[in-house]
């Protein structure tokens, strides 16, 4: 008898994978998480850009307009004749009873018209003003472009004629304000005339075309104010030196930035107030 053995392999059922556990919700902290701001729509971005553009345009327009205009005081053009025979034109801001008078000197190549804002600022504060076209300038005789240093230094005669005119019209307390080379001329004249109460120098120099201030600064004994803008390199360095050399016990140096040179600095209207206050304190 033959036996047949059949081996049968029992197929095991496949193991079932355990189902994935659901993540437990995160526990909330004390404060809910901050939501991210919604992205700006193209329309909102365009509106924001437009507002910024308009603001920039307005700022540029205001800069182009320049400083606020100063109400101009009536003036009359007068004739002066110097001791050395030069015919000088000047603008006289009068119409008041005051002993305070101010002589105004422009920058080289400029005229008395550049001093009208300063005069119109000082006049209501009680100062008669006499703005010069110095020899060689504006409507006065000669031409500054052909001047030697000797010719420029002779401008002292113009200042003397201006002071005599103010004295004849009741102004016994005289001050001088000059810009650039006019600042040098103002200081140099004041050293020779003890009746000058004070000097204001706008952007002076140690040496402008032979009109020097290094010695006169040491000789000056009365109060004087120096105003300069820092980026105006030569004038700024000169102002520091003049202040250091000053023989006066009452010298003040005001340094600004971005205002330019000489009468250009009047675009900052605060300077006009500074000058008025200086005169008020020193012309009593």
Short mmCIF file of C-alpha atoms in Angstrom, two decimals, residues 27-279:
data_model
loop_
_atom_site.label_atom_id
_atom_site.label_comp_id
_atom_site.label_asym_id
_atom_site.label_seq_id
_atom_site.Cartn_x
_atom_site.Cartn_y
_atom_site.Cartn_z
CA UNK A 27 -3.54 73.41 23.50
CA UNK A 28 -4.27 77.09 23.29
CA UNK A 29 -1.83 79.46 24.94
CA UNK A 30 -2.93 82.37 27.00
CA UNK A 31 -3.34 84.57 23.88
CA UNK A 32 -4.42 83.44 20.44
CA UNK A 33 -1.73 83.55 17.78
CA UNK A 34 -1.64 86.89 15.94
CA UNK A 35 -3.10 86.77 12.50
CA UNK A 36 -0.93 87.93 9.64
CA UNK A 37 -2.28 91.08 8.02
CA UNK A 38 -3.97 90.53 4.77
CA UNK A 39 -1.88 91.38 1.75
CA UNK A 40 -2.58 94.81 0.30
CA UNK A 41 -4.54 94.81 -2.85
CA UNK A 42 -3.01 96.43 -5.97
CA UNK A 43 -5.55 99.22 -5.62
CA UNK A 44 -4.46 100.07 -2.07
CA UNK A 45 -0.81 100.02 -3.10
CA UNK A 46 -1.52 102.40 -5.95
CA UNK A 47 -3.37 104.78 -3.62
CA UNK A 48 -0.46 104.76 -1.16
CA UNK A 49 2.07 105.47 -3.92
CA UNK A 50 -0.08 108.32 -5.19
CA UNK A 51 -0.24 109.93 -1.74
CA UNK A 52 3.54 109.71 -1.32
CA UNK A 53 4.09 111.18 -4.79
CA UNK A 54 1.75 114.10 -4.07
CA UNK A 55 3.50 114.79 -0.76
CA UNK A 56 6.90 114.89 -2.49
CA UNK A 57 5.57 117.22 -5.20
CA UNK A 58 4.17 119.59 -2.57
CA UNK A 59 7.49 119.66 -0.71
CA UNK A 60 9.45 120.36 -3.91
CA UNK A 61 7.03 123.16 -4.89
CA UNK A 62 7.42 124.78 -1.48
CA UNK A 63 11.21 124.63 -1.81
CA UNK A 64 11.08 126.20 -5.26
CA UNK A 65 8.87 129.02 -3.99
CA UNK A 66 11.60 130.02 -1.57
CA UNK A 67 11.10 131.80 1.75
CA UNK A 68 8.04 133.82 2.58
CA UNK A 69 8.28 137.35 1.12
CA UNK A 70 8.96 140.19 3.53
CA UNK A 71 6.73 143.28 3.24
CA UNK A 72 8.97 145.93 1.69
CA UNK A 73 9.45 149.26 3.41
CA UNK A 74 9.37 152.43 1.25
CA UNK A 75 12.82 153.77 0.37
CA UNK A 76 14.28 156.62 -1.59
CA UNK A 77 17.45 156.62 -3.65
CA UNK A 78 19.94 159.26 -2.57
CA UNK A 79 23.30 160.57 -3.79
CA UNK A 80 26.45 160.55 -1.70
CA UNK A 81 29.78 162.14 -2.57
CA UNK A 82 32.90 160.77 -0.94
CA UNK A 83 35.98 162.65 0.26
CA UNK A 84 37.92 161.33 -2.73
CA UNK A 85 35.30 162.54 -5.20
CA UNK A 86 33.32 159.37 -6.02
CA UNK A 87 29.56 159.57 -6.66
CA UNK A 88 27.73 156.87 -4.69
CA UNK A 89 24.09 155.76 -4.91
CA UNK A 90 22.25 154.47 -1.84
CA UNK A 91 18.75 153.52 -0.71
CA UNK A 92 17.56 155.34 2.42
CA UNK A 93 14.88 153.70 4.60
CA UNK A 94 13.74 156.62 6.77
CA UNK A 95 10.35 158.03 7.83
CA UNK A 96 10.94 157.63 11.56
CA UNK A 97 12.43 159.42 14.52
CA UNK A 98 15.23 157.28 15.86
CA UNK A 99 18.88 157.68 16.74
CA UNK A 100 19.65 154.17 15.51
CA UNK A 101 21.09 153.87 12.02
CA UNK A 102 22.52 150.91 10.10
CA UNK A 103 24.82 150.96 7.06
CA UNK A 104 24.35 147.93 4.79
CA UNK A 105 27.10 146.69 2.44
CA UNK A 106 26.50 144.07 -0.29
CA UNK A 107 28.70 141.28 -1.60
CA UNK A 108 31.22 141.86 -4.38
CA UNK A 109 29.43 142.41 -7.68
CA UNK A 110 26.01 142.72 -6.02
CA UNK A 111 23.88 145.80 -5.42
CA UNK A 112 21.85 147.49 -2.71
CA UNK A 113 18.75 145.67 -3.96
CA UNK A 114 20.04 142.45 -2.36
CA UNK A 115 19.77 144.17 1.02
CA UNK A 116 16.11 145.19 0.81
CA UNK A 117 14.83 142.24 2.87
CA UNK A 118 17.31 143.00 5.64
CA UNK A 119 16.45 146.70 5.64
CA UNK A 120 12.72 145.95 5.58
CA UNK A 121 13.21 143.67 8.58
CA UNK A 122 15.22 146.19 10.61
CA UNK A 123 13.23 149.34 9.82
CA UNK A 124 10.03 148.32 11.70
CA UNK A 125 12.23 147.46 14.70
CA UNK A 126 13.37 151.08 14.94
CA UNK A 127 16.39 151.39 12.65
CA UNK A 128 17.03 153.82 9.84
CA UNK A 129 18.86 151.91 7.12
CA UNK A 130 21.19 153.09 4.39
CA UNK A 131 21.95 150.39 1.79
CA UNK A 132 24.89 151.23 -0.45
CA UNK A 133 25.90 150.59 -4.00
CA UNK A 134 29.60 150.89 -3.11
CA UNK A 135 31.97 152.37 -5.65
CA UNK A 136 32.09 150.23 -8.76
CA UNK A 137 28.73 148.60 -8.04
CA UNK A 138 25.20 149.13 -9.29
CA UNK A 139 24.46 152.76 -10.17
CA UNK A 140 27.56 154.16 -8.48
CA UNK A 141 30.65 155.39 -10.33
CA UNK A 142 33.50 153.12 -11.53
CA UNK A 143 33.60 149.38 -12.25
CA UNK A 144 34.68 146.91 -9.59
CA UNK A 145 35.94 144.39 -12.17
CA UNK A 146 38.98 146.58 -12.83
CA UNK A 147 39.64 147.32 -9.15
CA UNK A 148 42.93 146.72 -7.41
CA UNK A 149 43.06 145.90 -3.71
CA UNK A 150 43.81 149.60 -3.13
CA UNK A 151 40.58 150.59 -4.92
CA UNK A 152 38.55 148.12 -2.87
CA UNK A 153 40.03 149.31 0.41
CA UNK A 154 39.10 152.87 -0.54
CA UNK A 155 35.46 151.81 -0.10
CA UNK A 156 36.07 153.00 3.46
CA UNK A 157 35.40 156.49 2.06
CA UNK A 158 31.94 155.34 0.93
CA UNK A 159 31.18 154.08 4.43
CA UNK A 160 32.35 157.37 5.95
CA UNK A 161 30.03 159.31 3.61
CA UNK A 162 27.13 157.02 4.58
CA UNK A 163 27.79 157.50 8.29
CA UNK A 164 27.92 161.27 7.87
CA UNK A 165 24.58 161.16 6.05
CA UNK A 166 22.93 159.14 8.82
CA UNK A 167 24.34 161.49 11.46
CA UNK A 168 22.96 164.47 9.57
CA UNK A 169 19.53 162.79 9.64
CA UNK A 170 19.44 162.19 13.37
CA UNK A 171 21.11 158.79 13.67
CA UNK A 172 23.94 159.08 16.18
CA UNK A 173 24.08 155.37 17.06
CA UNK A 174 25.42 153.75 13.91
CA UNK A 175 26.14 150.09 13.20
CA UNK A 176 27.40 148.36 10.05
CA UNK A 177 26.30 145.08 8.45
CA UNK A 178 28.27 143.65 5.54
CA UNK A 179 28.18 140.50 3.41
CA UNK A 180 31.26 138.73 2.05
CA UNK A 181 33.81 141.43 1.12
CA UNK A 182 31.31 143.89 2.61
CA UNK A 183 31.82 142.13 5.95
CA UNK A 184 35.57 142.71 5.73
CA UNK A 185 35.07 146.36 4.80
CA UNK A 186 32.64 146.82 7.71
CA UNK A 187 35.09 145.47 10.29
CA UNK A 188 38.04 147.39 8.87
CA UNK A 189 36.13 150.66 8.91
CA UNK A 190 34.80 150.14 12.44
CA UNK A 191 38.34 149.79 13.78
CA UNK A 192 39.06 153.33 12.55
CA UNK A 193 35.83 154.89 13.88
CA UNK A 194 35.07 154.50 17.57
CA UNK A 195 31.52 155.82 17.09
CA UNK A 196 30.43 152.60 15.34
CA UNK A 197 28.48 150.65 17.98
CA UNK A 198 28.69 147.14 16.53
CA UNK A 199 29.36 145.16 13.33
CA UNK A 200 27.58 142.15 11.84
CA UNK A 201 29.69 140.09 9.43
CA UNK A 202 28.00 137.70 6.99
CA UNK A 203 30.46 135.18 5.48
CA UNK A 204 33.67 137.14 6.09
CA UNK A 205 37.09 136.13 4.79
CA UNK A 206 40.64 136.54 6.02
CA UNK A 207 41.54 138.00 2.62
CA UNK A 208 39.04 138.94 -0.09
CA UNK A 209 40.95 140.51 -3.00
CA UNK A 210 43.40 142.20 -0.68
CA UNK A 211 40.81 143.37 1.87
CA UNK A 212 42.23 141.57 4.90
CA UNK A 213 40.87 141.08 8.40
CA UNK A 214 43.57 139.25 10.35
CA UNK A 215 45.00 142.43 11.89
CA UNK A 216 41.77 144.40 12.28
CA UNK A 217 40.12 141.46 14.07
CA UNK A 218 42.82 141.75 16.74
CA UNK A 219 42.39 145.52 16.95
CA UNK A 220 38.58 145.44 17.24
CA UNK A 221 37.39 146.22 20.77
CA UNK A 222 33.64 146.62 20.23
CA UNK A 223 31.05 143.82 19.92
CA UNK A 224 30.67 142.02 16.61
CA UNK A 225 28.63 139.09 15.33
CA UNK A 226 29.85 136.61 12.70
CA UNK A 227 27.34 134.50 10.75
CA UNK A 228 28.56 131.78 8.42
CA UNK A 229 27.44 128.53 6.76
CA UNK A 230 29.67 125.52 7.32
CA UNK A 231 29.78 124.25 3.72
CA UNK A 232 31.06 127.68 2.61
CA UNK A 233 34.55 126.34 3.27
CA UNK A 234 36.83 129.37 2.92
CA UNK A 235 34.48 131.69 4.76
CA UNK A 236 33.84 129.11 7.49
CA UNK A 237 37.55 128.61 8.15
CA UNK A 238 38.11 132.37 8.02
CA UNK A 239 35.29 132.96 10.51
CA UNK A 240 36.86 130.52 12.97
CA UNK A 241 40.16 132.36 12.67
CA UNK A 242 38.60 135.83 12.99
CA UNK A 243 36.73 134.69 16.09
CA UNK A 244 39.95 133.31 17.56
CA UNK A 245 41.90 136.49 16.79
CA UNK A 246 39.21 138.87 18.01
CA UNK A 247 40.33 141.55 20.42
CA UNK A 248 36.73 142.15 21.51
CA UNK A 249 35.36 140.71 24.72
CA UNK A 250 31.97 140.36 23.04
CA UNK A 251 32.35 138.37 19.82
CA UNK A 252 29.81 135.76 18.77
CA UNK A 253 30.14 133.18 16.00
CA UNK A 254 26.95 131.63 14.61
CA UNK A 255 27.56 128.61 12.37
CA UNK A 256 24.78 127.22 10.16
CA UNK A 257 24.60 124.56 7.46
CA UNK A 258 23.35 124.59 3.89
CA UNK A 259 22.62 128.32 3.67
CA UNK A 260 25.23 129.39 1.14
CA UNK A 261 27.25 132.61 1.14
CA UNK A 262 26.59 136.17 2.27
CA UNK A 263 23.08 137.48 1.63
CA UNK A 264 22.10 134.08 0.20
CA UNK A 265 21.78 132.98 3.82
CA UNK A 266 18.67 135.14 4.23
CA UNK A 267 16.64 132.27 2.77
CA UNK A 268 16.58 131.24 6.41
CA UNK A 269 14.39 134.04 7.75
CA UNK A 270 15.51 133.28 11.30
CA UNK A 271 18.80 135.02 10.55
CA UNK A 272 17.00 138.33 10.16
CA UNK A 273 15.62 137.92 13.67
CA UNK A 274 19.08 136.98 14.96
CA UNK A 275 20.52 140.20 13.54
CA UNK A 276 17.69 142.33 14.96
CA UNK A 277 18.15 140.84 18.40
CA UNK A 278 21.91 141.40 18.26
CA UNK A 279 21.44 145.06 17.36
#
